[in-house]
PDB file of C-alpha atoms in Angstrom:
ATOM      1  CA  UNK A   1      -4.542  -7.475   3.897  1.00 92.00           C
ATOM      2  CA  UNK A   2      -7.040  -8.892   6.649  1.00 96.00           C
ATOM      3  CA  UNK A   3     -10.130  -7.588   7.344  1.00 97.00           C
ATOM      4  CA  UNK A   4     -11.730 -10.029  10.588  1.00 98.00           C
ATOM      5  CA  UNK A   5     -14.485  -9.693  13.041  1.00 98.00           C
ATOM      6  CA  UNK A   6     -15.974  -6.499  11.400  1.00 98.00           C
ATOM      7  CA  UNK A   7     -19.692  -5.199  10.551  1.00 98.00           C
ATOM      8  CA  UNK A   8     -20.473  -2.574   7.681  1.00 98.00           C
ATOM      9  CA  UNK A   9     -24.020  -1.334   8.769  1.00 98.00           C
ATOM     10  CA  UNK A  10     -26.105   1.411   6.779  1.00 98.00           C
ATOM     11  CA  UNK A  11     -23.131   3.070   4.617  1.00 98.00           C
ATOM     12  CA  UNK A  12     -23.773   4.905   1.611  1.00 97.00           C
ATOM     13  CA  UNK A  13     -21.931   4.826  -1.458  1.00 97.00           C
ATOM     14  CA  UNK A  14     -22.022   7.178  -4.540  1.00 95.00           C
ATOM     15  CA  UNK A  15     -20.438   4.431  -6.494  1.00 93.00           C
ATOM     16  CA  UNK A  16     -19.713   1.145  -6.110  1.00 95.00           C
ATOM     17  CA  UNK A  17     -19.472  -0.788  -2.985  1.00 97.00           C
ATOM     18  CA  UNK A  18     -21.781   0.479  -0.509  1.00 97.00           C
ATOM     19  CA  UNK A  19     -19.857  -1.483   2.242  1.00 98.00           C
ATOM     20  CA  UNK A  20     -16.624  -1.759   1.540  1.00 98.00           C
ATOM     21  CA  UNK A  21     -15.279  -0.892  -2.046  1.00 97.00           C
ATOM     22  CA  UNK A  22     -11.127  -2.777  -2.811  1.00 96.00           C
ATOM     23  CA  UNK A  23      -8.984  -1.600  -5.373  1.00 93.00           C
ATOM     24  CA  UNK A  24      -6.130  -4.237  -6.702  1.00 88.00           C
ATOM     25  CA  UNK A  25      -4.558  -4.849  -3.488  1.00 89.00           C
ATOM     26  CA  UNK A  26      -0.507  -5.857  -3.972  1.00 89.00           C
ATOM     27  CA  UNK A  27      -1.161  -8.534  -1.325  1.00 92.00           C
ATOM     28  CA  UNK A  28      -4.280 -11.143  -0.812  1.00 95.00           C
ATOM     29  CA  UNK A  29      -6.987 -10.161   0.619  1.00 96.00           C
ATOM     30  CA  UNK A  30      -8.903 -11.696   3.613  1.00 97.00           C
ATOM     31  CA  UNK A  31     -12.151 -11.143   4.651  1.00 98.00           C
ATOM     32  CA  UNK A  32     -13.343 -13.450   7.867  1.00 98.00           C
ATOM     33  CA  UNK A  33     -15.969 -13.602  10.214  1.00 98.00           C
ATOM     34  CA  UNK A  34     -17.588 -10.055   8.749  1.00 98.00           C
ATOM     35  CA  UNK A  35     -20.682  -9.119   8.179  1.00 98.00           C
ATOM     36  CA  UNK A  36     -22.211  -6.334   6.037  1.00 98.00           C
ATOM     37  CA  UNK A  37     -26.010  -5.483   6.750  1.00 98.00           C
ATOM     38  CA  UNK A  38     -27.792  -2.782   5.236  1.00 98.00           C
ATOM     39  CA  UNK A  39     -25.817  -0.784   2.678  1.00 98.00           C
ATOM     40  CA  UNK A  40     -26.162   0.282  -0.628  1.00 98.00           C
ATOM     41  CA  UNK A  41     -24.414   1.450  -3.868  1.00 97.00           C
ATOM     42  CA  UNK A  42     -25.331   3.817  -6.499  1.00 96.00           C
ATOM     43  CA  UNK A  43     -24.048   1.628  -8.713  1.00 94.00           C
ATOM     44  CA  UNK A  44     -22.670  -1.861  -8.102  1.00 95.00           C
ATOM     45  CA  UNK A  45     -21.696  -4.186  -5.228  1.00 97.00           C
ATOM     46  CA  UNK A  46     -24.919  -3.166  -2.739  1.00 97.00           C
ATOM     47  CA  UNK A  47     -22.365  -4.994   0.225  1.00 98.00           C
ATOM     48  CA  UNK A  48     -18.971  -5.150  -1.283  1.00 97.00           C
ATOM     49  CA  UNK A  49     -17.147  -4.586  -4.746  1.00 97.00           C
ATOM     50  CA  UNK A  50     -13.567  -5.935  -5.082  1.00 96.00           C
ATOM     51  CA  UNK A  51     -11.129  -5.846  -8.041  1.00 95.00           C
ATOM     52  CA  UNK A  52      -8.409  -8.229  -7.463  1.00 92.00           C
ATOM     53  CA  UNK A  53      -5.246  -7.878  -9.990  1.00 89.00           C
ATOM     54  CA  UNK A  54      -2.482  -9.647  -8.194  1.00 89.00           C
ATOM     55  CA  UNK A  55      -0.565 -13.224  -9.850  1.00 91.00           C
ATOM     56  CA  UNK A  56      -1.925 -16.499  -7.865  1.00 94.00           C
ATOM     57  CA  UNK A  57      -4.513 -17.060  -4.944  1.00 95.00           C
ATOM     58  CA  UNK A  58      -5.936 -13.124  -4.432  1.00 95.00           C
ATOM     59  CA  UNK A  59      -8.759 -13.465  -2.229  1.00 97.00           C
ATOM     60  CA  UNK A  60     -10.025 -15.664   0.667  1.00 98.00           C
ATOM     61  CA  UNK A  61     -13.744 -15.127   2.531  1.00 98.00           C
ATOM     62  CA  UNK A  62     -14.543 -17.483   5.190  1.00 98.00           C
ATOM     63  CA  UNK A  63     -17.841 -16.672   7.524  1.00 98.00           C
ATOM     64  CA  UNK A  64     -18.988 -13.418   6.004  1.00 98.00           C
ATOM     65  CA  UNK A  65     -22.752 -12.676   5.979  1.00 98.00           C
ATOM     66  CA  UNK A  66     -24.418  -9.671   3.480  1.00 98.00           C
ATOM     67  CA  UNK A  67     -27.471  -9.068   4.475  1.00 98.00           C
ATOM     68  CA  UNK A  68     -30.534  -6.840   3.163  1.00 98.00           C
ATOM     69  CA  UNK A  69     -27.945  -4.712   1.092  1.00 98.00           C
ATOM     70  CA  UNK A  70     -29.423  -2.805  -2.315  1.00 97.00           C
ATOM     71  CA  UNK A  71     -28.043  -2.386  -5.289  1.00 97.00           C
ATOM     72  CA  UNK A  72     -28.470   0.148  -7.728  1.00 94.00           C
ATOM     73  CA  UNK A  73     -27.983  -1.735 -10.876  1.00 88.00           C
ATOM     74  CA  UNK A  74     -26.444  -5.405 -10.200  1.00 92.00           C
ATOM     75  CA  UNK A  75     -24.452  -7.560  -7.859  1.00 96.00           C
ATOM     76  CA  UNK A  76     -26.999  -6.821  -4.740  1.00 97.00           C
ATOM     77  CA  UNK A  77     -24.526  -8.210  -2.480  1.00 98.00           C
ATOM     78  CA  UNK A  78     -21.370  -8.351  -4.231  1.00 98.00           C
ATOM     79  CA  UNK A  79     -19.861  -7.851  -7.586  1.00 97.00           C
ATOM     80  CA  UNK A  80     -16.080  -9.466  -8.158  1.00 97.00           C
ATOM     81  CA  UNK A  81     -14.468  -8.556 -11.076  1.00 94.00           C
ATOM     82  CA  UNK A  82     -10.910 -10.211 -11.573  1.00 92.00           C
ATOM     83  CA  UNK A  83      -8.313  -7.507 -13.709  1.00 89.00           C
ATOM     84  CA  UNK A  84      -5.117  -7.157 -15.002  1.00 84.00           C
ATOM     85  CA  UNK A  85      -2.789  -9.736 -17.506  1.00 85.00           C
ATOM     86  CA  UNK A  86      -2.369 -12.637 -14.675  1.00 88.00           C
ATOM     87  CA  UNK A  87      -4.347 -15.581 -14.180  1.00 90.00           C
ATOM     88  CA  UNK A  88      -5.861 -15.437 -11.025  1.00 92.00           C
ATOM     89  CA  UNK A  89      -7.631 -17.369  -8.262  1.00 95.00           C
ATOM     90  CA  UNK A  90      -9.926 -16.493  -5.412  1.00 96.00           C
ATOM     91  CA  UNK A  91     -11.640 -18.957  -2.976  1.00 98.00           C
ATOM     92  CA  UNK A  92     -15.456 -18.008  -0.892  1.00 98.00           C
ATOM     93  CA  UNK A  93     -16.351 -20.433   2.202  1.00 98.00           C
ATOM     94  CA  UNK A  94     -19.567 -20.266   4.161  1.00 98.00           C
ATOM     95  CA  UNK A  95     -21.498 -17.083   2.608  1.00 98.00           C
ATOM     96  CA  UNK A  96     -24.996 -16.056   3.351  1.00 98.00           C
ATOM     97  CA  UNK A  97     -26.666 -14.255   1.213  1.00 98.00           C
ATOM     98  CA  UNK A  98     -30.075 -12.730   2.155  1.00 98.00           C
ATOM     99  CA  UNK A  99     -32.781  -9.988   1.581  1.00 97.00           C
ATOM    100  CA  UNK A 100     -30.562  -8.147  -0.884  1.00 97.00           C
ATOM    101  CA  UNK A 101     -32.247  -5.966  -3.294  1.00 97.00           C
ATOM    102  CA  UNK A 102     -31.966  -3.868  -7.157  1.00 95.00           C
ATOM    103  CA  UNK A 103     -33.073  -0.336  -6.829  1.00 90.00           C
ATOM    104  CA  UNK A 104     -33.814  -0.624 -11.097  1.00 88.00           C
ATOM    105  CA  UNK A 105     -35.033  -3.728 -11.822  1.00 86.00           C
ATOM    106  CA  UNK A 106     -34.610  -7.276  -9.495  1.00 89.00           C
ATOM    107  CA  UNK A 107     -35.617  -9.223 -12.922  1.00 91.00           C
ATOM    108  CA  UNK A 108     -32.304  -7.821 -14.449  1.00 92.00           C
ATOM    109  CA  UNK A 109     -30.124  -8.418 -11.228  1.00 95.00           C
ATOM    110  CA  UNK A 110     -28.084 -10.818  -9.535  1.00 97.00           C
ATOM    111  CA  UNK A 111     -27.208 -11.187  -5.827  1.00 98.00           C
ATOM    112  CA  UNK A 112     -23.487 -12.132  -7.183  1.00 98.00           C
ATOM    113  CA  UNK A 113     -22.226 -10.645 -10.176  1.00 97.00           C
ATOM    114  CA  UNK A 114     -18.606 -12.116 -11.790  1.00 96.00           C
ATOM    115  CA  UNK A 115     -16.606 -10.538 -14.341  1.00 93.00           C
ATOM    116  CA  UNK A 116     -13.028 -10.686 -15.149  1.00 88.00           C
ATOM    117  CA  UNK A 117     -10.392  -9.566 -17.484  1.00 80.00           C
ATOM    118  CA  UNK A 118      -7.560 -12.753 -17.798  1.00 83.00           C
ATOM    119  CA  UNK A 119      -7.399 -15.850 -16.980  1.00 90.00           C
ATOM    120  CA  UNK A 120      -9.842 -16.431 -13.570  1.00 93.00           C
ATOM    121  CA  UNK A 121     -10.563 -19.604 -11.418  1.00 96.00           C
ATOM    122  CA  UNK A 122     -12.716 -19.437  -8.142  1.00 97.00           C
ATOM    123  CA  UNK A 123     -13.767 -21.831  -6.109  1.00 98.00           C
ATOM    124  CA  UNK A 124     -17.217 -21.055  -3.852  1.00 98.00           C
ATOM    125  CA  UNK A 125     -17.800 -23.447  -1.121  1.00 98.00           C
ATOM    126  CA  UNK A 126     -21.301 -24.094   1.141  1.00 98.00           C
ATOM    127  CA  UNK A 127     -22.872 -21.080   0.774  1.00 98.00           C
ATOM    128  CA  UNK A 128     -26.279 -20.153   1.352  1.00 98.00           C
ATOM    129  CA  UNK A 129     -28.607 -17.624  -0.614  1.00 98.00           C
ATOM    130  CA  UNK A 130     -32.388 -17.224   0.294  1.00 97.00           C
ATOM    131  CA  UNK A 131     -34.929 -14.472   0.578  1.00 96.00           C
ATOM    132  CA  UNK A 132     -33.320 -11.825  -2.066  1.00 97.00           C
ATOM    133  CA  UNK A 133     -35.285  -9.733  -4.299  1.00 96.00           C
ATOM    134  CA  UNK A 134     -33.129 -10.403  -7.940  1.00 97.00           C
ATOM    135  CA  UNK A 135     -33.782 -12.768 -10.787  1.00 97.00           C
ATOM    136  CA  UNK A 136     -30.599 -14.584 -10.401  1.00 98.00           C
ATOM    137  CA  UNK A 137     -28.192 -16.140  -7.862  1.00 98.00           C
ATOM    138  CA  UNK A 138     -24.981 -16.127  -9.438  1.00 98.00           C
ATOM    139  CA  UNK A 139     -24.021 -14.296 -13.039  1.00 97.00           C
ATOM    140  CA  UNK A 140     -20.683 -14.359 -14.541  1.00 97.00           C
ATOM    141  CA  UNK A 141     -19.537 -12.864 -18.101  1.00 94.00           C
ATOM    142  CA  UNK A 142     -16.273 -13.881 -19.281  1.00 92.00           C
ATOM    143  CA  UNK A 143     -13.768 -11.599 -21.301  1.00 84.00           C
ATOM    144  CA  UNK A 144     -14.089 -11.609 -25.040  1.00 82.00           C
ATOM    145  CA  UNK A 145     -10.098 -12.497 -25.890  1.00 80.00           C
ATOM    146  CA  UNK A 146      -8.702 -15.405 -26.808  1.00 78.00           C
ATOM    147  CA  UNK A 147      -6.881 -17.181 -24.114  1.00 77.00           C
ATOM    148  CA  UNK A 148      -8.785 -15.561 -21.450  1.00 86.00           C
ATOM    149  CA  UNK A 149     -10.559 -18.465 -19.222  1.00 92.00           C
ATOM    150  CA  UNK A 150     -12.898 -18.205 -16.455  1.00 95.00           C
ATOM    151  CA  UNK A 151     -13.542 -20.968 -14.105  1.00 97.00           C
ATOM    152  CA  UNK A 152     -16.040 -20.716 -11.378  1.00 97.00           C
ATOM    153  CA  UNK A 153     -16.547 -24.529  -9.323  1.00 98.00           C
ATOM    154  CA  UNK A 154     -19.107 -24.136  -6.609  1.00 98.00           C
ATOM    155  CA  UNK A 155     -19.590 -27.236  -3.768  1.00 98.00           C
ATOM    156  CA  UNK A 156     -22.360 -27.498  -1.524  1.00 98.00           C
ATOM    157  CA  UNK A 157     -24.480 -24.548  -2.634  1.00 98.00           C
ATOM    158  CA  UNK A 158     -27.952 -24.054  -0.967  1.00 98.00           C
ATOM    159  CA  UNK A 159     -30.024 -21.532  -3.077  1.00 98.00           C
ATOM    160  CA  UNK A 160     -33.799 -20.765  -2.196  1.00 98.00           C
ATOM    161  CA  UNK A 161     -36.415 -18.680  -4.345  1.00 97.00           C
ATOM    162  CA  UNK A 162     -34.672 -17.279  -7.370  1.00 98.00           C
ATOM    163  CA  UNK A 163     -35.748 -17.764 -11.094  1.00 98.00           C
ATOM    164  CA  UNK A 164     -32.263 -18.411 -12.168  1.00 98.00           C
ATOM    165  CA  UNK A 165     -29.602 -20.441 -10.375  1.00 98.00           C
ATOM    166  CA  UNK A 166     -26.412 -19.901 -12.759  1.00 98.00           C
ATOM    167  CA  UNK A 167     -26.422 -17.500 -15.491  1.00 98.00           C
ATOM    168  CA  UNK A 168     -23.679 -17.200 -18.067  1.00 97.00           C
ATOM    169  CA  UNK A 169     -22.288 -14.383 -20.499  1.00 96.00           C
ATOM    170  CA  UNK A 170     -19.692 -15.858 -22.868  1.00 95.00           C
ATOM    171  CA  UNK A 171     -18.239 -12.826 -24.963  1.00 92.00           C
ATOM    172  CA  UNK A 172     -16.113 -13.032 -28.114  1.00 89.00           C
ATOM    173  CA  UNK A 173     -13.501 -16.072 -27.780  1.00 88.00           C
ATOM    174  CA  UNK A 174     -13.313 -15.804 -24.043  1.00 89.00           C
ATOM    175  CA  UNK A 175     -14.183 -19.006 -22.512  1.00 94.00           C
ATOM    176  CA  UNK A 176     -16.604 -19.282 -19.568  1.00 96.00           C
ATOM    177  CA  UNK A 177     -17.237 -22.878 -17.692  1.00 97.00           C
ATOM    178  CA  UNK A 178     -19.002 -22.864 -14.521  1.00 98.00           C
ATOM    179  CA  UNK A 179     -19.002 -26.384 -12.799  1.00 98.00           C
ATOM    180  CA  UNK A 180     -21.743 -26.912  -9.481  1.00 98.00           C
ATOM    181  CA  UNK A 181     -21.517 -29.852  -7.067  1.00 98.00           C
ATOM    182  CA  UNK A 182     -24.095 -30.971  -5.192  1.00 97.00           C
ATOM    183  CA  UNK A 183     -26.534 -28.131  -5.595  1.00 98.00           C
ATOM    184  CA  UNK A 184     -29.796 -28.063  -3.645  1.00 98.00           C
ATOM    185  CA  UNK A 185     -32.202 -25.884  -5.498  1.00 98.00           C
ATOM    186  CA  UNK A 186     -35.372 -25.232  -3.726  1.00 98.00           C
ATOM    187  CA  UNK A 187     -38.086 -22.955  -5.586  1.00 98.00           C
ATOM    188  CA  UNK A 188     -35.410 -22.542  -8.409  1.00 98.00           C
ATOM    189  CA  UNK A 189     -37.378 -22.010 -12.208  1.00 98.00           C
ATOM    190  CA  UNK A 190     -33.852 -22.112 -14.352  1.00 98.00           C
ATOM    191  CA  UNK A 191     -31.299 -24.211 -12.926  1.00 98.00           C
ATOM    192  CA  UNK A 192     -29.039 -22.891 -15.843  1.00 98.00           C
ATOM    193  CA  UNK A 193     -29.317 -19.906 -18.305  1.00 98.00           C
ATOM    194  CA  UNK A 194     -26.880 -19.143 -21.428  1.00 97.00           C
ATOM    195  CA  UNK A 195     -27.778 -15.661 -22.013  1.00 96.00           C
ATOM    196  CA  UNK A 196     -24.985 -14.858 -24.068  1.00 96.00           C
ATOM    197  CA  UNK A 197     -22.539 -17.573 -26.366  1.00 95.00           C
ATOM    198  CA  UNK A 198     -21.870 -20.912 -25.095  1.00 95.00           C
ATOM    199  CA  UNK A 199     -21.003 -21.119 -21.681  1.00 96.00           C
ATOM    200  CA  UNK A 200     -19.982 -23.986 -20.233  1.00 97.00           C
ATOM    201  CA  UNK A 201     -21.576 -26.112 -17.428  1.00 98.00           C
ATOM    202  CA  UNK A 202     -21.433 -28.800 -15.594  1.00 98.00           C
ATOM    203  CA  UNK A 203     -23.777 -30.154 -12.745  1.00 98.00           C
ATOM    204  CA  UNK A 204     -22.946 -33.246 -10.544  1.00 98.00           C
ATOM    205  CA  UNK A 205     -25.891 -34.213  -8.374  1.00 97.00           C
ATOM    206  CA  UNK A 206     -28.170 -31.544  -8.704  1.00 97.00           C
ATOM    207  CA  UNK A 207     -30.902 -31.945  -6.207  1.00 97.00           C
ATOM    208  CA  UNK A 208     -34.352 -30.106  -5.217  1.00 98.00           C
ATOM    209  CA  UNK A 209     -36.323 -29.878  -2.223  1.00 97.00           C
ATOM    210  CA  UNK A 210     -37.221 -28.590   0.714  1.00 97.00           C
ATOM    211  CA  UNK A 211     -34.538 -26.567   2.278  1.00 97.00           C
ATOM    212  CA  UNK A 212     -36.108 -25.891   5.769  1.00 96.00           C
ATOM    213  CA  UNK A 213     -34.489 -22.929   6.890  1.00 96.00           C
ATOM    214  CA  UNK A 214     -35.344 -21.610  10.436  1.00 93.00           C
ATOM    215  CA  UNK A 215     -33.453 -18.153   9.628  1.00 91.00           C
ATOM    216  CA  UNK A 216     -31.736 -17.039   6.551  1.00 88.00           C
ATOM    217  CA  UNK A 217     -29.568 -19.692   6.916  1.00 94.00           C
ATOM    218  CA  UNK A 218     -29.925 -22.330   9.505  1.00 96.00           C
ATOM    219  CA  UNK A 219     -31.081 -25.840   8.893  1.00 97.00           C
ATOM    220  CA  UNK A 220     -33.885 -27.308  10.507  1.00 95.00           C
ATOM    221  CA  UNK A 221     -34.174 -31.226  11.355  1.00 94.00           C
ATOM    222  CA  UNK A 222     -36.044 -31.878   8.014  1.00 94.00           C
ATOM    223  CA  UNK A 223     -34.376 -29.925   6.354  1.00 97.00           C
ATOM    224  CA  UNK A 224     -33.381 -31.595   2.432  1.00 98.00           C
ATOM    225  CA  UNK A 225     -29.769 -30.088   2.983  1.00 98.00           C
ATOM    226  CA  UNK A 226     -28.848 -32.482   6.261  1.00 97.00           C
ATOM    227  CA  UNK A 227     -25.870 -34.780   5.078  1.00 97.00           C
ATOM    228  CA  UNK A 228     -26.524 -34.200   1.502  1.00 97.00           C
ATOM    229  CA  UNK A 229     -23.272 -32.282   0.564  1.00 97.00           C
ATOM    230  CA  UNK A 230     -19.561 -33.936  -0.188  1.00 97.00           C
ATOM    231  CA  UNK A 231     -16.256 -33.141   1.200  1.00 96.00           C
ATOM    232  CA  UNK A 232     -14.861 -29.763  -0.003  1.00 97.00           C
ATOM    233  CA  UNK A 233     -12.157 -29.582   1.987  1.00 96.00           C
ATOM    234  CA  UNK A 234     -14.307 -27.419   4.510  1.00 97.00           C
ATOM    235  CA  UNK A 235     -14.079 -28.071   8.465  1.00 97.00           C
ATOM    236  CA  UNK A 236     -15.892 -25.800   9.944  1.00 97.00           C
ATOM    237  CA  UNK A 237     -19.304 -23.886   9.151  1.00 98.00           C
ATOM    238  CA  UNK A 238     -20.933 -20.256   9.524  1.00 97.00           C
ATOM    239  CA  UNK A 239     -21.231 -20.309  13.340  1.00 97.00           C
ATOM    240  CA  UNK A 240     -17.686 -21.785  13.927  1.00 97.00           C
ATOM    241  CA  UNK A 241     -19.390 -25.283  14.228  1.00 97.00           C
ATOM    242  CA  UNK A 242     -17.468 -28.049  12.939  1.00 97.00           C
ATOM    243  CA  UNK A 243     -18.646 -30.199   9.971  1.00 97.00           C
ATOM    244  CA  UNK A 244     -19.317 -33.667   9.379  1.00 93.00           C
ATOM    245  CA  UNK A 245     -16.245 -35.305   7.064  1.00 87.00           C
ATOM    246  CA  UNK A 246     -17.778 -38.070   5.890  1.00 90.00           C
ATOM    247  CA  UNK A 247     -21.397 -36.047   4.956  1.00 95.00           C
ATOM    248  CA  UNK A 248     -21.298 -32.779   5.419  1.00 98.00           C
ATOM    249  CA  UNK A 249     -24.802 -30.440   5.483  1.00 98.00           C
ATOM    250  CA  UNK A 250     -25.187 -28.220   2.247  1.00 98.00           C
ATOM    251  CA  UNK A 251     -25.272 -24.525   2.801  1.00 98.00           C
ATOM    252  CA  UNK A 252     -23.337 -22.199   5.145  1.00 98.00           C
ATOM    253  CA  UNK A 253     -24.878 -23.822   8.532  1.00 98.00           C
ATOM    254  CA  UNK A 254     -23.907 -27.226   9.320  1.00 97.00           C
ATOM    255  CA  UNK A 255     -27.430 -28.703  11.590  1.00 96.00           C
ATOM    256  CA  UNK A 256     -26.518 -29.028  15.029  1.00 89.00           C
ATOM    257  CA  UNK A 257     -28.877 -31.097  17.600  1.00 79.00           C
ATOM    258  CA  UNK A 258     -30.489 -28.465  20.235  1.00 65.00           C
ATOM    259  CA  UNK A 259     -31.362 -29.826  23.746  1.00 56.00           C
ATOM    260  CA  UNK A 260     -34.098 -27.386  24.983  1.00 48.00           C
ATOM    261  CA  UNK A 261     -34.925 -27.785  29.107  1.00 51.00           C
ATOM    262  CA  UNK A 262     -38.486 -27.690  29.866  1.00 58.00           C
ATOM    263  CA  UNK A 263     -39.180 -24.456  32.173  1.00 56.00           C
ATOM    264  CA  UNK A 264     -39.625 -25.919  36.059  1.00 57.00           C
ATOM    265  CA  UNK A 265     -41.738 -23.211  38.156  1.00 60.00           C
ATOM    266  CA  UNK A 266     -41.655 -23.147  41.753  1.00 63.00           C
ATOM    267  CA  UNK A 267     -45.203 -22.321  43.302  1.00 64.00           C
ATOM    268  CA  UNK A 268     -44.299 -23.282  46.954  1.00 60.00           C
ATOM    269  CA  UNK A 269     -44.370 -20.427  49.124  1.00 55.00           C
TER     270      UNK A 269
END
């Protein structure tokens, strides 16, 4: 199942998803140069809400943008909740997240909300979040049975303005880790947050600063981002641009030099 080159603009839902709501598709799903702008859910998943089910790799997103969607309760942008009895993998490239909002209560909310039901890894890759409303970046809450194991590995993450960066629910003897590489936090209060149990974590070169965005997304030249990231296996960015192998930019943009011509006038008659 492919969804490419699409735009969900002011939808409504009653529910969940106010962009695009999937149920356990049989086959992966790919979502690809998409963007959702301006929707909201009575419920969860202001942009998109997916429940994956199927065995092995279940969901791909490359280039997808959610922009100023609302939420009624949590996962302003998106909420991704993994189901069923097989362990199951999903992989996120080159996200922006922006200007999403909680109709309740943004101290309570995330912009992405995890959950999952078995045995869960997901890998999220140079993304970019800056200018939402909510608390929190990223939440996950891992199942309360044994055996049940939630991974989530992020590389290259670029978050801006949030009180929380990561925020972990371990239930019962579910096991949560959450592993970030090469995270540039930039007006970030609580890199980390157990809120419930003892989640796991695990930061390699966490880094602060300035992260000089021009837009929601795009680097400027001094921006703290330029050639700070590590090889994720990434080639190109957002815009289709590619990306540097040796030291790639963090975020969803990867900086690329503008020429700008000066503006010649002719006065001659």
């Amino acid at each position: 199942v492919t969804i490419s080159d699409c735009r969900f603009v002011d939808n409504y839902s009653t529910s969940e998803g106010g962009g695009l709501m999937v149920f356990q598709p049989e086959e992966k799903l790919i979502i690809e140069r998409t963007d959702f702008f301006n929707n909201y859910a009575d419920d969860f998943g202001g942009a998109l809400r997916i429940h994956t089910a199927m065995e092995g790799d279940a969901l791909e997103m490359d280039r997808v943008r959610m922009s100023k969607n609302v939420a009624y309760l949590d996962g302003t942008s998106m909420y991704l909740i993994q189901q069923g009895s097989d362990p199951t993998s999903a992989k996120l490239v080159n996200l922006v997240f922006d200007g999403s909002s909680s109709h309740t209560n943004d101290s309570l909310a995330s912009v992405l909300f995890l959950d999952n039901t078995s045995s869960f890894e997901l890998s999220i890759d140079h993304v970019t979040a800056s200018d939402n409303s909510p608390a929190t970046f990223l939440e996950a809450a891992s199942d309360e049975d044994e055996g049940d194991v939630f991974t989530i590995t992020t590389t290259n993450v670029l978050l801006e303005s949030f009180v929380n960066g990561f925020y972990g629910k371990q239930y019962g003897s579910g096991i949560l880790t959450i592993n970030h590489v090469n995270t540039l936090f930039d007006n970030v209060t609580n890199f980390e947050v157990s809120a419930v149990g003892s989640p796991t974590f695990n930061a390699t070169n966490i880094m602060t600063g300035t992260s000089g965005l021009i837009d929601a997304f795009h680097l400027s030249l001094n921006s703290a981002a330029r050639d700070a990231g590590v090889d994720a296996g990434v080639s190109f960015d957002y815009d289709g641009d590619p990306r540097d192998d040796n030291k790639p930019d963090i975020g969803a943009d990867e900086y690329q030099p503008r020429l700008y011509l000066p503006f010649l006038q002719n006065n001659s008659n």
